PDB file of C-alpha atoms in Angstrom:
ATOM      1  CA  MET A 180     -30.642 -55.769 -47.239  1.00 55.00           C
ATOM      2  CA  LYS A 181     -29.358 -54.394 -43.921  1.00 61.00           C
ATOM      3  CA  PHE A 182     -28.321 -50.816 -43.579  1.00 62.00           C
ATOM      4  CA  THR A 183     -25.665 -50.186 -40.973  1.00 62.00           C
ATOM      5  CA  LYS A 184     -25.844 -46.864 -39.175  1.00 62.00           C
ATOM      6  CA  LYS A 185     -22.584 -45.016 -39.520  1.00 65.00           C
ATOM      7  CA  GLN A 186     -21.392 -43.681 -36.156  1.00 64.00           C
ATOM      8  CA  SER A 187     -19.957 -40.212 -36.174  1.00 70.00           C
ATOM      9  CA  GLY A 188     -17.347 -39.004 -33.716  1.00 72.00           C
ATOM     10  CA  PHE A 189     -14.171 -37.037 -33.286  1.00 76.00           C
ATOM     11  CA  THR A 190     -10.952 -38.266 -34.733  1.00 84.00           C
ATOM     12  CA  LEU A 191      -7.762 -38.248 -32.722  1.00 85.00           C
ATOM     13  CA  VAL A 192      -6.472 -35.348 -34.799  1.00 85.00           C
ATOM     14  CA  GLU A 193      -9.549 -33.238 -34.006  1.00 85.00           C
ATOM     15  CA  ILE A 194      -9.281 -33.987 -30.293  1.00 87.00           C
ATOM     16  CA  ALA A 195      -5.567 -33.125 -30.362  1.00 87.00           C
ATOM     17  CA  ILE A 196      -6.315 -29.777 -32.063  1.00 90.00           C
ATOM     18  CA  VAL A 197      -8.980 -28.929 -29.459  1.00 89.00           C
ATOM     19  CA  LEU A 198      -6.575 -29.760 -26.616  1.00 89.00           C
ATOM     20  CA  VAL A 199      -3.839 -27.585 -28.167  1.00 89.00           C
ATOM     21  CA  VAL A 200      -6.256 -24.654 -28.514  1.00 89.00           C
ATOM     22  CA  ILE A 201      -7.433 -25.049 -24.884  1.00 90.00           C
ATOM     23  CA  GLY A 202      -3.807 -25.190 -23.746  1.00 87.00           C
ATOM     24  CA  LEU A 203      -2.965 -22.013 -25.649  1.00 86.00           C
ATOM     25  CA  LEU A 204      -5.977 -20.194 -24.179  1.00 86.00           C
ATOM     26  CA  LEU A 205      -5.091 -21.252 -20.624  1.00 84.00           C
ATOM     27  CA  GLY A 206      -1.479 -20.213 -21.200  1.00 83.00           C
ATOM     28  CA  CYS A 207      -2.565 -16.761 -22.393  1.00 80.00           C
ATOM     29  CA  ILE A 208      -4.929 -16.313 -19.436  1.00 82.00           C
ATOM     30  CA  LEU A 209      -2.276 -17.325 -16.901  1.00 78.00           C
ATOM     31  CA  LYS A 210       0.339 -15.117 -18.583  1.00 80.00           C
ATOM     32  CA  GLY A 211      -2.103 -12.199 -18.543  1.00 80.00           C
ATOM     33  CA  GLN A 212      -2.780 -12.722 -14.834  1.00 82.00           C
ATOM     34  CA  GLN A 213       0.960 -12.847 -14.202  1.00 84.00           C
ATOM     35  CA  LEU A 214       1.417  -9.534 -16.037  1.00 87.00           C
ATOM     36  CA  ILE A 215      -1.382  -7.947 -13.984  1.00 87.00           C
ATOM     37  CA  ASN A 216       0.188  -9.194 -10.734  1.00 87.00           C
ATOM     38  CA  SER A 217       3.619  -7.905 -11.808  1.00 88.00           C
ATOM     39  CA  ALA A 218       2.108  -4.487 -12.499  1.00 90.00           C
ATOM     40  CA  ARG A 219       0.492  -4.446  -9.056  1.00 90.00           C
ATOM     41  CA  VAL A 220       3.773  -5.395  -7.379  1.00 91.00           C
ATOM     42  CA  ARG A 221       5.537  -2.640  -9.309  1.00 92.00           C
ATOM     43  CA  ASN A 222       2.794  -0.188  -8.284  1.00 92.00           C
ATOM     44  CA  LEU A 223       3.231  -1.047  -4.594  1.00 93.00           C
ATOM     45  CA  ALA A 224       7.029  -0.758  -4.831  1.00 92.00           C
ATOM     46  CA  ASP A 225       6.790   2.587  -6.649  1.00 93.00           C
ATOM     47  CA  GLN A 226       4.333   3.910  -4.074  1.00 93.00           C
ATOM     48  CA  ASN A 227       6.755   2.923  -1.309  1.00 92.00           C
ATOM     49  CA  SER A 228       9.585   4.776  -3.071  1.00 93.00           C
ATOM     50  CA  GLY A 229       7.364   7.824  -3.618  1.00 93.00           C
ATOM     51  CA  VAL A 230       6.376   8.027   0.051  1.00 94.00           C
ATOM     52  CA  GLN A 231      10.004   7.579   1.076  1.00 94.00           C
ATOM     53  CA  ALA A 232      11.113  10.436  -1.205  1.00 95.00           C
ATOM     54  CA  ALA A 233       8.252  12.639   0.059  1.00 94.00           C
ATOM     55  CA  TYR A 234       9.157  11.917   3.701  1.00 95.00           C
ATOM     56  CA  TYR A 235      12.831  12.839   3.292  1.00 95.00           C
ATOM     57  CA  GLY A 236      11.967  15.819   1.089  1.00 95.00           C
ATOM     58  CA  PHE A 237       9.648  17.161   3.809  1.00 93.00           C
ATOM     59  CA  ILE A 238      12.351  16.748   6.475  1.00 93.00           C
ATOM     60  CA  ASP A 239      14.893  18.462   4.242  1.00 95.00           C
ATOM     61  CA  ARG A 240      12.626  21.446   3.589  1.00 92.00           C
ATOM     62  CA  PHE A 241      10.951  21.932   6.983  1.00 91.00           C
ATOM     63  CA  ARG A 242      13.423  20.318   9.427  1.00 91.00           C
ATOM     64  CA  ASN A 243      10.506  18.456  11.010  1.00 91.00           C
ATOM     65  CA  LEU A 244       8.834  15.101  10.615  1.00 92.00           C
ATOM     66  CA  PRO A 245       5.570  15.142   8.669  1.00 91.00           C
ATOM     67  CA  GLY A 246       2.718  14.410  11.061  1.00 87.00           C
ATOM     68  CA  ASP A 247       4.839  15.124  14.118  1.00 89.00           C
ATOM     69  CA  MET A 248       5.179  18.832  13.340  1.00 88.00           C
ATOM     70  CA  ASP A 249       3.208  21.033  15.744  1.00 83.00           C
ATOM     71  CA  CYS A 250      -0.101  22.123  14.170  1.00 79.00           C
ATOM     72  CA  ASP A 251       0.491  25.887  14.462  1.00 80.00           C
ATOM     73  CA  GLN A 252       3.933  25.440  12.949  1.00 83.00           C
ATOM     74  CA  ALA A 253       2.474  23.296  10.147  1.00 81.00           C
ATOM     75  CA  VAL A 254      -0.127  25.945   9.335  1.00 80.00           C
ATOM     76  CA  ALA A 255       2.544  28.659   9.297  1.00 81.00           C
ATOM     77  CA  ASN A 256       5.197  26.731   7.331  1.00 81.00           C
ATOM     78  CA  VAL A 257       3.360  24.261   5.114  1.00 80.00           C
ATOM     79  CA  GLY A 258       0.641  26.667   4.069  1.00 69.00           C
ATOM     80  CA  ALA A 259      -3.072  27.225   3.910  1.00 61.00           C
ATOM     81  CA  ALA A 260      -3.707  23.664   2.761  1.00 60.00           C
ATOM     82  CA  VAL A 261      -3.222  22.610   6.392  1.00 67.00           C
ATOM     83  CA  SER A 262      -6.305  23.939   8.120  1.00 64.00           C
ATOM     84  CA  ALA A 263      -5.856  25.925  11.331  1.00 64.00           C
ATOM     85  CA  ALA A 264      -9.323  24.708  12.380  1.00 63.00           C
ATOM     86  CA  GLY A 265      -7.826  21.288  13.049  1.00 62.00           C
ATOM     87  CA  CYS A 266      -5.347  22.659  15.597  1.00 68.00           C
ATOM     88  CA  SER A 267      -7.949  22.789  18.361  1.00 60.00           C
ATOM     89  CA  THR A 268      -8.397  19.026  18.098  1.00 57.00           C
ATOM     90  CA  ASP A 269      -4.821  18.209  17.011  1.00 54.00           C
ATOM     91  CA  ASP A 270      -6.237  16.757  13.804  1.00 59.00           C
ATOM     92  CA  VAL A 271      -3.444  18.048  11.593  1.00 69.00           C
ATOM     93  CA  GLY A 272      -0.472  18.304  13.895  1.00 72.00           C
ATOM     94  CA  GLY A 273       1.650  16.415  16.340  1.00 79.00           C
ATOM     95  CA  ASP A 274       3.566  16.912  19.562  1.00 83.00           C
ATOM     96  CA  ALA A 275       7.010  17.537  17.960  1.00 84.00           C
ATOM     97  CA  ASN A 276       8.676  14.763  19.959  1.00 88.00           C
ATOM     98  CA  GLY A 277      10.635  13.433  16.970  1.00 88.00           C
ATOM     99  CA  ARG A 278       8.370  10.450  16.356  1.00 90.00           C
ATOM    100  CA  ILE A 279       5.196   9.693  14.437  1.00 89.00           C
ATOM    101  CA  ASP A 280       3.811   7.733  17.331  1.00 84.00           C
ATOM    102  CA  ASP A 281       0.045   8.054  17.665  1.00 82.00           C
ATOM    103  CA  ILE A 282      -2.900   7.635  15.331  1.00 82.00           C
ATOM    104  CA  LEU A 283      -3.503  11.383  14.995  1.00 81.00           C
ATOM    105  CA  GLU A 284       0.077  11.973  13.896  1.00 85.00           C
ATOM    106  CA  ILE A 285      -0.123   9.010  11.519  1.00 86.00           C
ATOM    107  CA  GLY A 286      -3.136  10.638   9.881  1.00 84.00           C
ATOM    108  CA  ALA A 287      -1.473  14.057   9.852  1.00 85.00           C
ATOM    109  CA  VAL A 288       1.484  12.641   7.882  1.00 89.00           C
ATOM    110  CA  TRP A 289      -0.671  12.595   4.747  1.00 89.00           C
ATOM    111  CA  ALA A 290      -2.106  16.053   5.367  1.00 85.00           C
ATOM    112  CA  HIS A 291       1.398  17.524   5.737  1.00 88.00           C
ATOM    113  CA  LEU A 292       2.953  15.702   2.766  1.00 90.00           C
ATOM    114  CA  SER A 293      -0.012  16.508   0.552  1.00 88.00           C
ATOM    115  CA  ALA A 294      -0.218  20.169   1.565  1.00 86.00           C
ATOM    116  CA  ALA A 295       3.526  20.626   1.031  1.00 88.00           C
ATOM    117  CA  GLY A 296       3.175  19.253  -2.509  1.00 89.00           C
ATOM    118  CA  PHE A 297       5.244  16.124  -1.950  1.00 91.00           C
ATOM    119  CA  LEU A 298       2.343  13.764  -2.739  1.00 89.00           C
ATOM    120  CA  ASN A 299      -0.011  13.738  -5.681  1.00 87.00           C
ATOM    121  CA  GLY A 300      -3.570  14.212  -4.516  1.00 83.00           C
ATOM    122  CA  SER A 301      -5.166  16.098  -1.676  1.00 84.00           C
ATOM    123  CA  PHE A 302      -5.313  14.242   1.623  1.00 84.00           C
ATOM    124  CA  ASP A 303      -6.541  15.735   4.896  1.00 79.00           C
ATOM    125  CA  GLY A 304      -5.399  12.778   6.983  1.00 74.00           C
ATOM    126  CA  LEU A 305      -8.731  12.095   8.637  1.00 65.00           C
ATOM    127  CA  ASP A 306     -12.340  13.088   8.906  1.00 52.00           C
ATOM    128  CA  VAL A 307     -12.331  16.028  11.335  1.00 48.00           C
ATOM    129  CA  ASP A 308     -15.966  15.276  12.208  1.00 50.00           C
ATOM    130  CA  ASP A 309     -14.858  12.169  14.090  1.00 49.00           C
ATOM    131  CA  ALA A 310     -14.964  12.785  17.809  1.00 48.00           C
ATOM    132  CA  VAL A 311     -12.357  10.075  18.387  1.00 55.00           C
ATOM    133  CA  PHE A 312      -9.879   9.178  15.681  1.00 63.00           C
ATOM    134  CA  THR A 313      -8.941   5.502  15.966  1.00 70.00           C
ATOM    135  CA  ALA A 314      -7.383   2.737  13.876  1.00 72.00           C
ATOM    136  CA  VAL A 315     -10.883   1.906  12.619  1.00 74.00           C
ATOM    137  CA  THR A 316     -11.543   5.444  11.399  1.00 75.00           C
ATOM    138  CA  TYR A 317      -8.045   5.481   9.886  1.00 78.00           C
ATOM    139  CA  LYS A 318      -8.978   2.498   7.732  1.00 78.00           C
ATOM    140  CA  THR A 319     -12.170   4.189   6.590  1.00 78.00           C
ATOM    141  CA  GLY A 320     -10.140   7.294   5.731  1.00 79.00           C
ATOM    142  CA  VAL A 321      -9.354   5.746   2.343  1.00 81.00           C
ATOM    143  CA  SER A 322     -12.966   5.934   1.213  1.00 79.00           C
ATOM    144  CA  GLY A 323     -13.239   9.496   2.543  1.00 78.00           C
ATOM    145  CA  GLY A 324     -10.142  10.618   0.651  1.00 79.00           C
ATOM    146  CA  GLY A 325      -8.129  11.433   3.755  1.00 82.00           C
ATOM    147  CA  ILE A 326      -5.640   8.561   3.508  1.00 87.00           C
ATOM    148  CA  PRO A 327      -3.862   7.454   0.319  1.00 90.00           C
ATOM    149  CA  PRO A 328      -4.769   3.875  -0.666  1.00 91.00           C
ATOM    150  CA  ASN A 329      -2.596   1.116  -2.049  1.00 91.00           C
ATOM    151  CA  ALA A 330      -3.424  -0.650  -5.330  1.00 88.00           C
ATOM    152  CA  PHE A 331      -5.968  -2.817  -3.467  1.00 90.00           C
ATOM    153  CA  GLN A 332      -7.711   0.100  -1.709  1.00 89.00           C
ATOM    154  CA  GLY A 333      -6.114  -0.623   1.661  1.00 90.00           C
ATOM    155  CA  PRO A 334      -4.775   2.257   3.795  1.00 89.00           C
ATOM    156  CA  ILE A 335      -1.010   2.725   3.765  1.00 91.00           C
ATOM    157  CA  MET A 336       0.719   3.850   6.954  1.00 90.00           C
ATOM    158  CA  LEU A 337       3.970   5.540   7.928  1.00 91.00           C
ATOM    159  CA  ALA A 338       4.767   5.546  11.651  1.00 90.00           C
ATOM    160  CA  HIS A 339       7.298   4.735  14.332  1.00 87.00           C
ATOM    161  CA  SER A 340       6.735   1.246  15.670  1.00 84.00           C
ATOM    162  CA  ASN A 341       8.260  -0.911  18.394  1.00 80.00           C
ATOM    163  CA  ASP A 342       7.557  -4.120  16.478  1.00 72.00           C
ATOM    164  CA  TYR A 343      11.236  -4.568  15.613  1.00 69.00           C
ATOM    165  CA  VAL A 344      13.483  -6.893  17.598  1.00 67.00           C
ATOM    166  CA  THR A 345      17.249  -6.875  17.647  1.00 67.00           C
ATOM    167  CA  GLY A 346      20.120  -8.927  18.980  1.00 64.00           C
ATOM    168  CA  LEU A 347      20.146 -12.212  20.820  1.00 64.00           C
ATOM    169  CA  THR A 348      18.135 -10.808  23.705  1.00 65.00           C
ATOM    170  CA  ARG A 349      15.288  -9.919  21.303  1.00 65.00           C
ATOM    171  CA  GLU A 350      14.886  -6.415  22.669  1.00 70.00           C
ATOM    172  CA  THR A 351      12.253  -4.280  21.008  1.00 74.00           C
ATOM    173  CA  VAL A 352      13.481  -1.250  19.096  1.00 77.00           C
ATOM    174  CA  VAL A 353      11.431   1.708  17.909  1.00 82.00           C
ATOM    175  CA  ARG A 354      11.942   2.314  14.204  1.00 85.00           C
ATOM    176  CA  LEU A 355      10.185   4.135  11.405  1.00 89.00           C
ATOM    177  CA  SER A 356       8.100   1.647   9.448  1.00 88.00           C
ATOM    178  CA  TYR A 357       6.028   1.749   6.302  1.00 90.00           C
ATOM    179  CA  SER A 358       2.957  -0.440   6.001  1.00 89.00           C
ATOM    180  CA  PHE A 359       1.901  -1.338   2.474  1.00 90.00           C
ATOM    181  CA  GLY A 360      -1.692  -1.511   3.726  1.00 86.00           C
ATOM    182  CA  GLY A 361      -4.350  -4.155   3.821  1.00 84.00           C
ATOM    183  CA  ASN A 362      -6.267  -6.149   1.228  1.00 89.00           C
ATOM    184  CA  ILE A 363      -3.094  -7.329  -0.538  1.00 91.00           C
ATOM    185  CA  PRO A 364      -3.210 -11.026  -1.575  1.00 91.00           C
ATOM    186  CA  VAL A 365      -0.455 -13.253  -0.211  1.00 90.00           C
ATOM    187  CA  PRO A 366       1.087 -14.079  -3.636  1.00 89.00           C
ATOM    188  CA  ILE A 367       1.460 -10.345  -4.331  1.00 90.00           C
ATOM    189  CA  LEU A 368       3.152  -9.844  -0.944  1.00 89.00           C
ATOM    190  CA  ARG A 369       5.507 -12.733  -1.699  1.00 89.00           C
ATOM    191  CA  ASP A 370       6.472 -11.201  -5.056  1.00 90.00           C
ATOM    192  CA  LEU A 371       6.866  -7.803  -3.396  1.00 90.00           C
ATOM    193  CA  ASP A 372       9.176  -9.309  -0.765  1.00 90.00           C
ATOM    194  CA  GLN A 373      11.293 -10.865  -3.502  1.00 89.00           C
ATOM    195  CA  LYS A 374      11.446  -7.562  -5.387  1.00 87.00           C
ATOM    196  CA  LEU A 375      12.349  -5.356  -2.407  1.00 86.00           C
ATOM    197  CA  ASP A 376      14.017  -7.730   0.036  1.00 82.00           C
ATOM    198  CA  ASP A 377      15.422 -11.238   0.286  1.00 77.00           C
ATOM    199  CA  GLY A 378      12.202 -13.167  -0.354  1.00 73.00           C
ATOM    200  CA  VAL A 379      12.269 -14.666   3.156  1.00 75.00           C
ATOM    201  CA  ALA A 380       8.990 -13.927   4.920  1.00 69.00           C
TER     202      ALA A 380
END
């Protein structure tokens, strides 16, 4: 008498159930990632609005641009939170020319807005121990607490820039610009552009 070995395996129904479960899990993971990305986009947009409100609030109260205000005037008007010790090196003040146009003034923006109470947190703008304050030290200002970071720990920036072009002759124009900072993934920037602008890069 021959005994035949019964082969065991998965039925089509079992395989279909496994595939449905895998599909549901992948759908939940992708939906969760989409929700996280949406929250990050909203965070970046809200931060932009907050900085904009702080900037105009500062101008309304002090009749000067944050960062561009002369250091002695900032110490006198904004308060003790702006250190007079920084005036000797222009660390916390500008040249009062009506523009935020150099790296020291860009750093001082955050010291002025923070000291005046327009921003949450305490930012000194830069590390006053730096002999030369450059774009590189500005970027490292996030880790030192001098510069407010974006949701991806990149330094945000508010400054006048001549990167704008206008008209058919493509002349450069100096305008106030806000940089959302570095480290932001491209898909997040695309979603941010669609939320705040026309979606055209």
